[in-house]
Amino acid sequence: MAPTTVLLSDFSDVTDFVVNQGNGVKGLSEMGLKALPKQYIQPLEERFSEKKIVPHESIPIIDMSKWDDPEVAKSICDAAEMWGFFQVVNHRVPLQVLDRVKAATHRFFGLSAAEKNKYSKELSPSNNVRFGTSFNTQAEKALEWKDYLSLFYVSDDEASALWPPACKDEVLEYTKSSEVLIKQLLKVLMKGLKVEGTDEAKEALLMGSVRTNLNYYPICPNPELTVGVGRHSDVSTLTILLQDDIGGLYVRGNDGESWIHVPPISGSLVINIGDALQIMSNGKYRSVEHCVIANGSSNRISVPIFINPRPQDTIGPFPEVLASGEKPVYKQVLYKDYVKHFFRKAHDGKKTVDFAKLSIF
């Protein structure tokens, strides 16, 4: 491995190898590096501290086998209010669908750099299909140890024509198979806000656009010095996350300081509230800061589905939430402006939501 390490030291910019040539951090990892390139060394305050983990705490695990049961509905709403995160089991998304999309994720990231790079920002046939690395390589002071493929759903025909053949069928199947669960969760959460009936307009606002990511976190030489994904909350209405069996996802505890591990549970899906739903619920439902640590011994994958308003939608507190006289915490915001604000900067915890806060708060 020594000659490879010497070659790496000759790069004036590791970013050229990782980003421009499409090798990603997977390419770095496979070189057998003994030390983390300096571009990935996070400042001390952003490194993950095991001292802050609460070992016996857990986010709720909800059995959805009787999802019309009022107790199940109460558990979902309570979890959305108190935790912002929960896991669901017996959710009716077929387990073989989950297995197939995990296999497809490994298959895509197993492609050559040249093949994956066909979907990079510069070469992709569509803005809706994007292979990349880290989060925002232009804005970040330190890069994150992650590669991803982002697939924004427009239609079956576009997915069939433009998504990578290595994974398109499986991602489409996973996305479609999750719709019933997503609609049931939103139905329950809306009822918890006294927003009765989700007509077509309300459904379009809540879940009018869908993006699925395939995330790959390769083995890291110095995992304690970097992060897989930095502290952030999602900009979605809801996020539905499929983990593999490696682990590494942590959510912020209710004290605002501690971290709680989200352990992989076979066949489960992790659900979290996004900023859009926090804003629409006027803060009743919470989007919560979370992060992914880097791993020194195993490659990890995850497959989140982000359920979002449409870019042209305006989001703000639902009138029904304010009907009792509750004061609005958030203003009306064009969703695409909110998303642009999120993506133009590095991950910075929960700061994005301040963009939508009324100035009196």
mmCIF file of C-alpha atoms in Angstrom:
data_model
loop_
_atom_site.group_PDB
_atom_site.id
_atom_site.type_symbol
_atom_site.label_atom_id
_atom_site.label_comp_id
_atom_site.label_asym_id
_atom_site.label_seq_id
_atom_site.Cartn_x
_atom_site.Cartn_y
_atom_site.Cartn_z
ATOM 1 C CA MET A 1 0.000 0.000 0.000
ATOM 2 C CA ALA A 2 2.958 2.348 0.550
ATOM 3 C CA PRO A 3 3.372 3.394 -3.109
ATOM 4 C CA THR A 4 -0.310 4.328 -3.281
ATOM 5 C CA THR A 5 0.048 6.546 -0.222
ATOM 6 C CA VAL A 6 3.022 8.283 -1.829
ATOM 7 C CA LEU A 7 1.008 8.881 -4.970
ATOM 8 C CA LEU A 8 -1.789 10.411 -2.912
ATOM 9 C CA SER A 9 0.629 12.844 -1.297
ATOM 10 C CA ASP A 10 1.418 14.109 -4.792
ATOM 11 C CA PHE A 11 -2.129 15.413 -5.289
ATOM 12 C CA SER A 12 -2.146 19.158 -4.852
ATOM 13 C CA ASP A 13 -5.839 18.809 -4.193
ATOM 14 C CA VAL A 14 -7.435 15.596 -2.953
ATOM 15 C CA THR A 15 -10.737 17.118 -4.081
ATOM 16 C CA ASP A 16 -9.700 16.612 -7.705
ATOM 17 C CA PHE A 17 -9.337 12.855 -7.145
ATOM 18 C CA VAL A 18 -12.473 12.560 -5.033
ATOM 19 C CA VAL A 19 -14.853 15.003 -6.729
ATOM 20 C CA ASN A 20 -13.684 15.770 -10.255
ATOM 21 C CA GLN A 21 -12.513 12.282 -11.158
ATOM 22 C CA GLY A 22 -15.527 10.640 -9.485
ATOM 23 C CA ASN A 23 -13.546 8.374 -7.171
ATOM 24 C CA GLY A 24 -15.405 9.609 -4.104
ATOM 25 C CA VAL A 25 -14.274 8.789 -0.590
ATOM 26 C CA LYS A 26 -14.762 5.145 -1.561
ATOM 27 C CA GLY A 27 -11.760 5.588 -3.852
ATOM 28 C CA LEU A 28 -9.718 7.054 -0.999
ATOM 29 C CA SER A 29 -10.773 4.275 1.350
ATOM 30 C CA GLU A 30 -9.775 1.567 -1.121
ATOM 31 C CA MET A 31 -6.246 2.985 -1.368
ATOM 32 C CA GLY A 32 -5.584 1.657 2.110
ATOM 33 C CA LEU A 33 -4.760 5.031 3.601
ATOM 34 C CA LYS A 34 -3.149 4.998 7.034
ATOM 35 C CA ALA A 35 -4.080 8.611 7.791
ATOM 36 C CA LEU A 36 -7.066 10.790 6.996
ATOM 37 C CA PRO A 37 -6.416 13.499 4.362
ATOM 38 C CA LYS A 38 -6.466 16.928 5.996
ATOM 39 C CA GLN A 39 -9.501 18.004 3.941
ATOM 40 C CA TYR A 40 -11.608 15.601 6.053
ATOM 41 C CA ILE A 41 -10.338 16.536 9.514
ATOM 42 C CA GLN A 42 -13.212 18.241 11.294
ATOM 43 C CA PRO A 43 -12.678 21.058 13.793
ATOM 44 C CA LEU A 44 -12.700 19.816 17.378
ATOM 45 C CA GLU A 45 -16.187 21.138 18.084
ATOM 46 C CA GLU A 46 -17.670 19.116 15.206
ATOM 47 C CA ARG A 47 -16.051 15.794 16.058
ATOM 48 C CA PHE A 48 -18.257 13.182 17.640
ATOM 49 C CA SER A 49 -17.650 12.616 21.342
ATOM 50 C CA GLU A 50 -18.537 9.223 22.790
ATOM 51 C CA LYS A 51 -18.703 10.902 26.191
ATOM 52 C CA LYS A 52 -21.965 12.530 25.112
ATOM 53 C CA ILE A 53 -23.708 9.263 24.170
ATOM 54 C CA VAL A 54 -26.561 8.218 26.471
ATOM 55 C CA PRO A 55 -26.110 4.429 26.287
ATOM 56 C CA HIS A 56 -29.463 3.236 27.629
ATOM 57 C CA GLU A 57 -31.710 5.804 25.925
ATOM 58 C CA SER A 58 -33.695 4.875 22.816
ATOM 59 C CA ILE A 59 -36.038 6.543 20.374
ATOM 60 C CA PRO A 60 -39.530 4.947 20.297
ATOM 61 C CA ILE A 61 -40.076 1.713 18.364
ATOM 62 C CA ILE A 62 -43.650 1.519 17.086
ATOM 63 C CA ASP A 63 -45.360 -1.650 15.876
ATOM 64 C CA MET A 64 -47.532 -0.681 12.897
ATOM 65 C CA SER A 65 -49.280 -4.049 12.519
ATOM 66 C CA LYS A 66 -52.508 -2.488 13.894
ATOM 67 C CA TRP A 67 -52.065 0.937 12.419
ATOM 68 C CA ASP A 68 -55.743 1.906 12.761
ATOM 69 C CA ASP A 69 -55.473 1.441 16.524
ATOM 70 C CA PRO A 70 -55.838 4.796 18.362
ATOM 71 C CA GLU A 71 -52.957 3.791 20.656
ATOM 72 C CA VAL A 72 -50.648 3.403 17.652
ATOM 73 C CA ALA A 73 -51.754 6.827 16.388
ATOM 74 C CA LYS A 74 -51.071 8.334 19.818
ATOM 75 C CA SER A 75 -47.597 6.735 19.882
ATOM 76 C CA ILE A 76 -46.778 8.254 16.494
ATOM 77 C CA CYS A 77 -47.920 11.763 17.468
ATOM 78 C CA ASP A 78 -46.186 11.561 20.855
ATOM 79 C CA ALA A 79 -42.943 10.477 19.168
ATOM 80 C CA ALA A 80 -43.221 13.331 16.645
ATOM 81 C CA GLU A 81 -43.689 15.841 19.484
ATOM 82 C CA MET A 82 -41.170 14.553 22.001
ATOM 83 C CA TRP A 83 -38.461 12.926 19.906
ATOM 84 C CA GLY A 84 -38.819 13.893 16.242
ATOM 85 C CA PHE A 85 -37.574 10.364 15.465
ATOM 86 C CA PHE A 86 -39.004 6.863 15.799
ATOM 87 C CA GLN A 87 -38.618 3.426 14.253
ATOM 88 C CA VAL A 88 -41.476 1.426 12.775
ATOM 89 C CA VAL A 89 -41.751 -2.343 12.452
ATOM 90 C CA ASN A 90 -44.489 -4.367 10.707
ATOM 91 C CA HIS A 91 -44.900 -1.371 8.413
ATOM 92 C CA ARG A 92 -46.149 -3.313 5.349
ATOM 93 C CA VAL A 93 -43.239 -2.428 3.114
ATOM 94 C CA PRO A 94 -42.158 -5.916 1.960
ATOM 95 C CA LEU A 95 -38.854 -6.991 3.477
ATOM 96 C CA GLN A 96 -37.660 -8.357 0.131
ATOM 97 C CA VAL A 97 -38.089 -4.843 -1.331
ATOM 98 C CA LEU A 98 -35.805 -3.504 1.405
ATOM 99 C CA ASP A 99 -33.255 -6.242 0.744
ATOM 100 C CA ARG A 100 -33.301 -5.547 -2.994
ATOM 101 C CA VAL A 101 -32.686 -1.806 -2.628
ATOM 102 C CA LYS A 102 -29.809 -2.452 -0.217
ATOM 103 C CA ALA A 103 -28.257 -4.848 -2.730
ATOM 104 C CA ALA A 104 -28.774 -2.290 -5.521
ATOM 105 C CA THR A 105 -27.035 0.382 -3.426
ATOM 106 C CA HIS A 106 -23.961 -1.827 -3.063
ATOM 107 C CA ARG A 107 -24.159 -2.601 -6.785
ATOM 108 C CA PHE A 108 -24.178 1.070 -7.795
ATOM 109 C CA PHE A 109 -21.260 2.011 -5.551
ATOM 110 C CA GLY A 110 -19.391 -1.045 -6.816
ATOM 111 C CA LEU A 111 -19.320 0.483 -10.310
ATOM 112 C CA SER A 112 -16.129 2.011 -11.667
ATOM 113 C CA ALA A 113 -15.419 5.677 -10.936
ATOM 114 C CA ALA A 114 -15.893 6.480 -14.625
ATOM 115 C CA GLU A 115 -19.336 4.857 -14.638
ATOM 116 C CA LYS A 116 -20.501 6.616 -11.449
ATOM 117 C CA ASN A 117 -19.059 9.910 -12.638
ATOM 118 C CA LYS A 118 -21.511 9.881 -15.580
ATOM 119 C CA TYR A 119 -24.037 11.075 -12.994
ATOM 120 C CA SER A 120 -21.896 13.861 -11.483
ATOM 121 C CA LYS A 121 -23.065 17.471 -11.493
ATOM 122 C CA GLU A 122 -21.078 18.232 -14.661
ATOM 123 C CA LEU A 123 -22.026 15.112 -16.637
ATOM 124 C CA SER A 124 -25.443 13.944 -15.442
ATOM 125 C CA PRO A 125 -28.201 13.888 -18.055
ATOM 126 C CA SER A 126 -30.539 15.570 -15.565
ATOM 127 C CA ASN A 127 -30.433 17.817 -12.486
ATOM 128 C CA ASN A 128 -32.715 15.190 -10.949
ATOM 129 C CA VAL A 129 -29.949 12.555 -10.970
ATOM 130 C CA ARG A 130 -26.787 13.423 -9.055
ATOM 131 C CA PHE A 131 -23.772 11.433 -7.905
ATOM 132 C CA GLY A 132 -21.649 13.306 -5.404
ATOM 133 C CA THR A 133 -19.643 13.266 -2.231
ATOM 134 C CA SER A 134 -19.793 15.025 1.144
ATOM 135 C CA PHE A 135 -22.581 17.657 1.360
ATOM 136 C CA ASN A 136 -21.479 20.944 -0.170
ATOM 137 C CA THR A 137 -17.843 20.693 -1.222
ATOM 138 C CA GLN A 138 -17.721 24.429 -2.057
ATOM 139 C CA ALA A 139 -19.043 25.660 1.303
ATOM 140 C CA GLU A 140 -17.579 23.180 3.782
ATOM 141 C CA LYS A 141 -14.426 23.916 5.749
ATOM 142 C CA ALA A 142 -13.992 20.169 6.264
ATOM 143 C CA LEU A 143 -15.480 17.500 4.017
ATOM 144 C CA GLU A 144 -17.746 14.664 5.180
ATOM 145 C CA TRP A 145 -16.806 11.002 4.699
ATOM 146 C CA LYS A 146 -19.740 10.007 2.463
ATOM 147 C CA ASP A 147 -20.620 9.397 -1.190
ATOM 148 C CA TYR A 148 -24.199 9.535 -2.435
ATOM 149 C CA LEU A 149 -26.511 9.152 -5.387
ATOM 150 C CA SER A 150 -29.541 11.464 -5.288
ATOM 151 C CA LEU A 151 -32.608 10.576 -7.361
ATOM 152 C CA PHE A 152 -35.439 13.105 -7.583
ATOM 153 C CA TYR A 153 -38.640 11.419 -8.766
ATOM 154 C CA VAL A 154 -40.533 13.096 -11.609
ATOM 155 C CA SER A 155 -42.170 10.169 -13.411
ATOM 156 C CA ASP A 156 -41.711 6.475 -14.045
ATOM 157 C CA ASP A 157 -40.690 7.230 -17.615
ATOM 158 C CA GLU A 158 -37.948 9.652 -16.561
ATOM 159 C CA ALA A 159 -36.686 7.256 -13.898
ATOM 160 C CA SER A 160 -36.569 4.441 -16.434
ATOM 161 C CA ALA A 161 -34.710 6.588 -18.957
ATOM 162 C CA LEU A 162 -32.267 8.522 -16.740
ATOM 163 C CA TRP A 163 -31.675 6.707 -13.455
ATOM 164 C CA PRO A 164 -28.637 4.361 -13.348
ATOM 165 C CA PRO A 165 -29.506 0.863 -14.609
ATOM 166 C CA ALA A 166 -27.644 -0.651 -11.644
ATOM 167 C CA CYS A 167 -30.302 0.520 -9.189
ATOM 168 C CA LYS A 168 -33.259 2.226 -10.899
ATOM 169 C CA ASP A 169 -35.781 -0.634 -10.686
ATOM 170 C CA GLU A 170 -35.066 -1.336 -7.027
ATOM 171 C CA VAL A 171 -35.167 2.330 -5.971
ATOM 172 C CA LEU A 172 -38.443 2.851 -7.809
ATOM 173 C CA GLU A 173 -39.905 -0.264 -6.177
ATOM 174 C CA TYR A 174 -38.793 0.877 -2.711
ATOM 175 C CA THR A 175 -40.157 4.394 -3.233
ATOM 176 C CA LYS A 176 -43.538 3.159 -4.507
ATOM 177 C CA SER A 177 -43.837 0.453 -1.840
ATOM 178 C CA SER A 178 -43.400 3.067 0.889
ATOM 179 C CA GLU A 179 -46.303 5.263 -0.270
ATOM 180 C CA VAL A 180 -48.979 3.489 1.774
ATOM 181 C CA LEU A 181 -46.904 3.819 4.960
ATOM 182 C CA ILE A 182 -46.130 7.475 4.236
ATOM 183 C CA LYS A 183 -49.780 8.341 3.658
ATOM 184 C CA GLN A 184 -50.838 6.545 6.834
ATOM 185 C CA LEU A 185 -48.214 8.378 8.894
ATOM 186 C CA LEU A 186 -49.256 11.743 7.455
ATOM 187 C CA LYS A 187 -52.938 10.967 8.036
ATOM 188 C CA VAL A 188 -52.222 10.249 11.701
ATOM 189 C CA LEU A 189 -49.961 13.282 12.138
ATOM 190 C CA MET A 190 -52.487 15.622 10.503
ATOM 191 C CA LYS A 191 -55.249 14.322 12.759
ATOM 192 C CA GLY A 192 -52.963 15.056 15.709
ATOM 193 C CA LEU A 193 -52.902 18.687 14.550
ATOM 194 C CA LYS A 194 -56.703 18.707 14.066
ATOM 195 C CA VAL A 195 -56.105 19.112 10.330
ATOM 196 C CA GLU A 196 -58.956 16.906 9.213
ATOM 197 C CA GLY A 197 -58.974 15.251 5.814
ATOM 198 C CA THR A 198 -56.015 15.303 3.473
ATOM 199 C CA ASP A 199 -57.482 16.449 0.170
ATOM 200 C CA GLU A 200 -55.426 16.531 -3.020
ATOM 201 C CA ALA A 201 -54.104 20.029 -2.342
ATOM 202 C CA LYS A 202 -53.032 19.129 1.200
ATOM 203 C CA GLU A 203 -51.468 15.880 0.018
ATOM 204 C CA ALA A 204 -49.531 17.747 -2.676
ATOM 205 C CA LEU A 205 -48.282 20.225 -0.068
ATOM 206 C CA LEU A 206 -47.136 17.482 2.295
ATOM 207 C CA MET A 207 -45.682 15.012 -0.196
ATOM 208 C CA GLY A 208 -45.675 16.718 -3.577
ATOM 209 C CA SER A 209 -42.040 15.890 -4.306
ATOM 210 C CA VAL A 210 -39.962 12.835 -3.477
ATOM 211 C CA ARG A 211 -36.206 12.313 -3.466
ATOM 212 C CA THR A 212 -34.409 9.078 -2.655
ATOM 213 C CA ASN A 213 -30.718 8.982 -1.775
ATOM 214 C CA LEU A 214 -28.347 6.053 -1.805
ATOM 215 C CA ASN A 215 -25.655 6.795 0.786
ATOM 216 C CA TYR A 216 -22.296 5.037 1.061
ATOM 217 C CA TYR A 217 -19.961 5.452 4.049
ATOM 218 C CA PRO A 218 -16.712 3.580 3.362
ATOM 219 C CA ILE A 219 -14.201 2.404 5.942
ATOM 220 C CA CYS A 220 -12.335 5.414 7.319
ATOM 221 C CA PRO A 221 -8.695 5.414 8.514
ATOM 222 C CA ASN A 222 -9.257 7.881 11.400
ATOM 223 C CA PRO A 223 -13.015 7.864 12.094
ATOM 224 C CA GLU A 224 -12.616 9.876 15.304
ATOM 225 C CA LEU A 225 -11.337 12.877 13.301
ATOM 226 C CA THR A 226 -14.213 13.213 10.833
ATOM 227 C CA VAL A 227 -17.956 12.612 10.346
ATOM 228 C CA GLY A 228 -20.040 10.655 7.895
ATOM 229 C CA VAL A 229 -22.713 13.363 7.975
ATOM 230 C CA GLY A 230 -22.460 16.479 10.114
ATOM 231 C CA ARG A 231 -25.088 17.799 12.521
ATOM 232 C CA HIS A 232 -28.273 18.804 10.695
ATOM 233 C CA SER A 233 -32.024 18.439 10.542
ATOM 234 C CA ASP A 234 -33.766 17.473 7.302
ATOM 235 C CA VAL A 235 -35.683 20.017 5.220
ATOM 236 C CA SER A 236 -38.370 17.438 4.377
ATOM 237 C CA THR A 237 -41.893 16.883 5.611
ATOM 238 C CA LEU A 238 -40.921 13.347 6.594
ATOM 239 C CA THR A 239 -37.852 11.199 6.007
ATOM 240 C CA ILE A 240 -38.102 7.411 5.772
ATOM 241 C CA LEU A 241 -34.693 5.804 6.298
ATOM 242 C CA LEU A 242 -33.561 2.266 5.622
ATOM 243 C CA GLN A 243 -30.377 1.371 7.530
ATOM 244 C CA ASP A 244 -28.157 -1.641 7.036
ATOM 245 C CA ASP A 245 -26.929 -3.613 10.061
ATOM 246 C CA ILE A 246 -23.784 -1.548 10.751
ATOM 247 C CA GLY A 247 -25.175 1.349 12.808
ATOM 248 C CA GLY A 248 -23.800 4.851 13.190
ATOM 249 C CA LEU A 249 -26.858 7.136 13.127
ATOM 250 C CA TYR A 250 -27.190 9.349 16.213
ATOM 251 C CA VAL A 251 -29.975 11.767 17.151
ATOM 252 C CA ARG A 252 -29.777 14.684 19.553
ATOM 253 C CA GLY A 253 -31.184 13.991 23.003
ATOM 254 C CA ASN A 254 -33.880 16.200 24.469
ATOM 255 C CA ASP A 255 -31.326 17.986 26.645
ATOM 256 C CA GLY A 256 -29.764 19.463 23.478
ATOM 257 C CA GLU A 257 -26.318 18.117 24.386
ATOM 258 C CA SER A 258 -26.376 14.312 24.436
ATOM 259 C CA TRP A 259 -26.563 11.861 21.529
ATOM 260 C CA ILE A 260 -28.691 8.724 21.238
ATOM 261 C CA HIS A 261 -27.788 5.869 18.909
ATOM 262 C CA VAL A 262 -30.471 4.580 16.535
ATOM 263 C CA PRO A 263 -29.675 0.871 16.514
ATOM 264 C CA PRO A 264 -30.330 -1.125 13.347
ATOM 265 C CA ILE A 265 -33.376 -3.354 13.785
ATOM 266 C CA SER A 266 -33.891 -5.982 11.109
ATOM 267 C CA GLY A 267 -36.797 -5.053 8.852
ATOM 268 C CA SER A 268 -37.428 -1.677 10.502
ATOM 269 C CA LEU A 269 -37.603 1.790 8.977
ATOM 270 C CA VAL A 270 -36.520 4.957 10.774
ATOM 271 C CA ILE A 271 -38.953 7.873 10.499
ATOM 272 C CA ASN A 272 -38.049 11.447 11.289
ATOM 273 C CA ILE A 273 -39.883 14.751 11.176
ATOM 274 C CA GLY A 274 -38.385 17.328 8.813
ATOM 275 C CA ASP A 275 -38.211 21.110 9.075
ATOM 276 C CA ALA A 276 -41.166 21.568 6.704
ATOM 277 C CA LEU A 277 -43.493 19.705 9.068
ATOM 278 C CA GLN A 278 -42.053 21.503 12.102
ATOM 279 C CA ILE A 279 -42.930 24.781 10.379
ATOM 280 C CA MET A 280 -46.394 23.632 9.252
ATOM 281 C CA SER A 281 -47.192 22.318 12.740
ATOM 282 C CA ASN A 282 -45.986 25.643 14.254
ATOM 283 C CA GLY A 283 -43.382 23.718 16.228
ATOM 284 C CA LYS A 284 -45.663 21.039 17.703
ATOM 285 C CA TYR A 285 -43.805 18.358 15.753
ATOM 286 C CA ARG A 286 -40.023 18.596 15.986
ATOM 287 C CA SER A 287 -37.332 18.115 13.413
ATOM 288 C CA VAL A 288 -34.291 16.998 15.355
ATOM 289 C CA GLU A 289 -30.580 17.360 14.801
ATOM 290 C CA HIS A 290 -28.840 14.125 13.830
ATOM 291 C CA CYS A 291 -25.512 12.945 12.458
ATOM 292 C CA VAL A 292 -23.708 9.870 11.171
ATOM 293 C CA ILE A 293 -20.312 8.868 12.519
ATOM 294 C CA ALA A 294 -17.525 7.461 10.363
ATOM 295 C CA ASN A 295 -16.582 3.798 10.799
ATOM 296 C CA GLY A 296 -13.079 2.360 10.975
ATOM 297 C CA SER A 297 -13.939 -1.267 10.254
ATOM 298 C CA SER A 298 -17.043 -1.569 8.032
ATOM 299 C CA ASN A 299 -18.603 -0.013 4.943
ATOM 300 C CA ARG A 300 -22.093 1.301 5.730
ATOM 301 C CA ILE A 301 -25.047 2.147 3.486
ATOM 302 C CA SER A 302 -28.383 3.837 4.083
ATOM 303 C CA VAL A 303 -31.311 4.684 1.826
ATOM 304 C CA PRO A 304 -33.451 7.661 2.886
ATOM 305 C CA ILE A 305 -36.638 8.740 1.103
ATOM 306 C CA PHE A 306 -37.263 12.455 1.568
ATOM 307 C CA ILE A 307 -40.954 13.398 1.343
ATOM 308 C CA ASN A 308 -41.191 17.114 0.602
ATOM 309 C CA PRO A 309 -43.504 19.929 -0.429
ATOM 310 C CA ARG A 310 -43.150 20.943 -4.065
ATOM 311 C CA PRO A 311 -40.571 23.674 -4.782
ATOM 312 C CA GLN A 312 -43.297 26.161 -5.744
ATOM 313 C CA ASP A 313 -45.325 25.592 -2.560
ATOM 314 C CA THR A 314 -45.480 28.115 0.268
ATOM 315 C CA ILE A 315 -45.136 26.587 3.728
ATOM 316 C CA GLY A 316 -46.188 28.088 7.033
ATOM 317 C CA PRO A 317 -48.262 27.115 10.084
ATOM 318 C CA PHE A 318 -51.551 25.428 9.165
ATOM 319 C CA PRO A 319 -54.581 27.675 9.826
ATOM 320 C CA GLU A 320 -56.126 24.851 11.890
ATOM 321 C CA VAL A 321 -53.126 24.915 14.238
ATOM 322 C CA LEU A 322 -53.565 28.661 14.809
ATOM 323 C CA ALA A 323 -57.377 28.521 15.046
ATOM 324 C CA SER A 324 -57.347 28.408 18.860
ATOM 325 C CA GLY A 325 -55.422 31.679 19.018
ATOM 326 C CA GLU A 326 -51.942 30.206 19.113
ATOM 327 C CA LYS A 327 -49.417 32.747 17.874
ATOM 328 C CA PRO A 328 -47.482 31.785 14.710
ATOM 329 C CA VAL A 329 -43.786 31.062 15.301
ATOM 330 C CA TYR A 330 -42.987 30.834 11.593
ATOM 331 C CA LYS A 331 -43.710 33.012 8.584
ATOM 332 C CA GLN A 332 -44.913 31.887 5.186
ATOM 333 C CA VAL A 333 -41.885 30.774 3.151
ATOM 334 C CA LEU A 334 -41.503 29.630 -0.447
ATOM 335 C CA TYR A 335 -40.247 26.079 -0.071
ATOM 336 C CA LYS A 336 -37.630 26.330 -2.833
ATOM 337 C CA ASP A 337 -36.127 29.372 -1.057
ATOM 338 C CA TYR A 338 -35.912 27.392 2.171
ATOM 339 C CA VAL A 339 -34.200 24.473 0.403
ATOM 340 C CA LYS A 340 -31.752 26.791 -1.392
ATOM 341 C CA HIS A 341 -30.789 28.300 1.965
ATOM 342 C CA PHE A 342 -30.114 24.806 3.353
ATOM 343 C CA PHE A 343 -27.986 23.624 0.434
ATOM 344 C CA ARG A 344 -25.884 26.753 -0.015
ATOM 345 C CA LYS A 345 -24.072 26.288 3.315
ATOM 346 C CA ALA A 346 -22.372 23.542 5.293
ATOM 347 C CA HIS A 347 -24.324 21.461 7.800
ATOM 348 C CA ASP A 348 -24.893 23.608 10.884
ATOM 349 C CA GLY A 349 -27.272 21.806 13.193
ATOM 350 C CA LYS A 350 -30.752 23.331 13.447
ATOM 351 C CA LYS A 351 -29.871 26.794 12.166
ATOM 352 C CA THR A 352 -31.711 26.435 8.853
ATOM 353 C CA VAL A 353 -35.111 26.644 10.533
ATOM 354 C CA ASP A 354 -34.273 30.181 11.743
ATOM 355 C CA PHE A 355 -34.735 31.214 8.094
ATOM 356 C CA ALA A 356 -38.493 30.699 8.555
ATOM 357 C CA LYS A 357 -38.867 32.153 12.049
ATOM 358 C CA LEU A 358 -40.789 35.347 12.575
ATOM 359 C CA SER A 359 -38.474 38.106 13.731
ATOM 360 C CA ILE A 360 -40.222 38.477 17.085
ATOM 361 C CA PHE A 361 -38.845 35.068 18.158
#
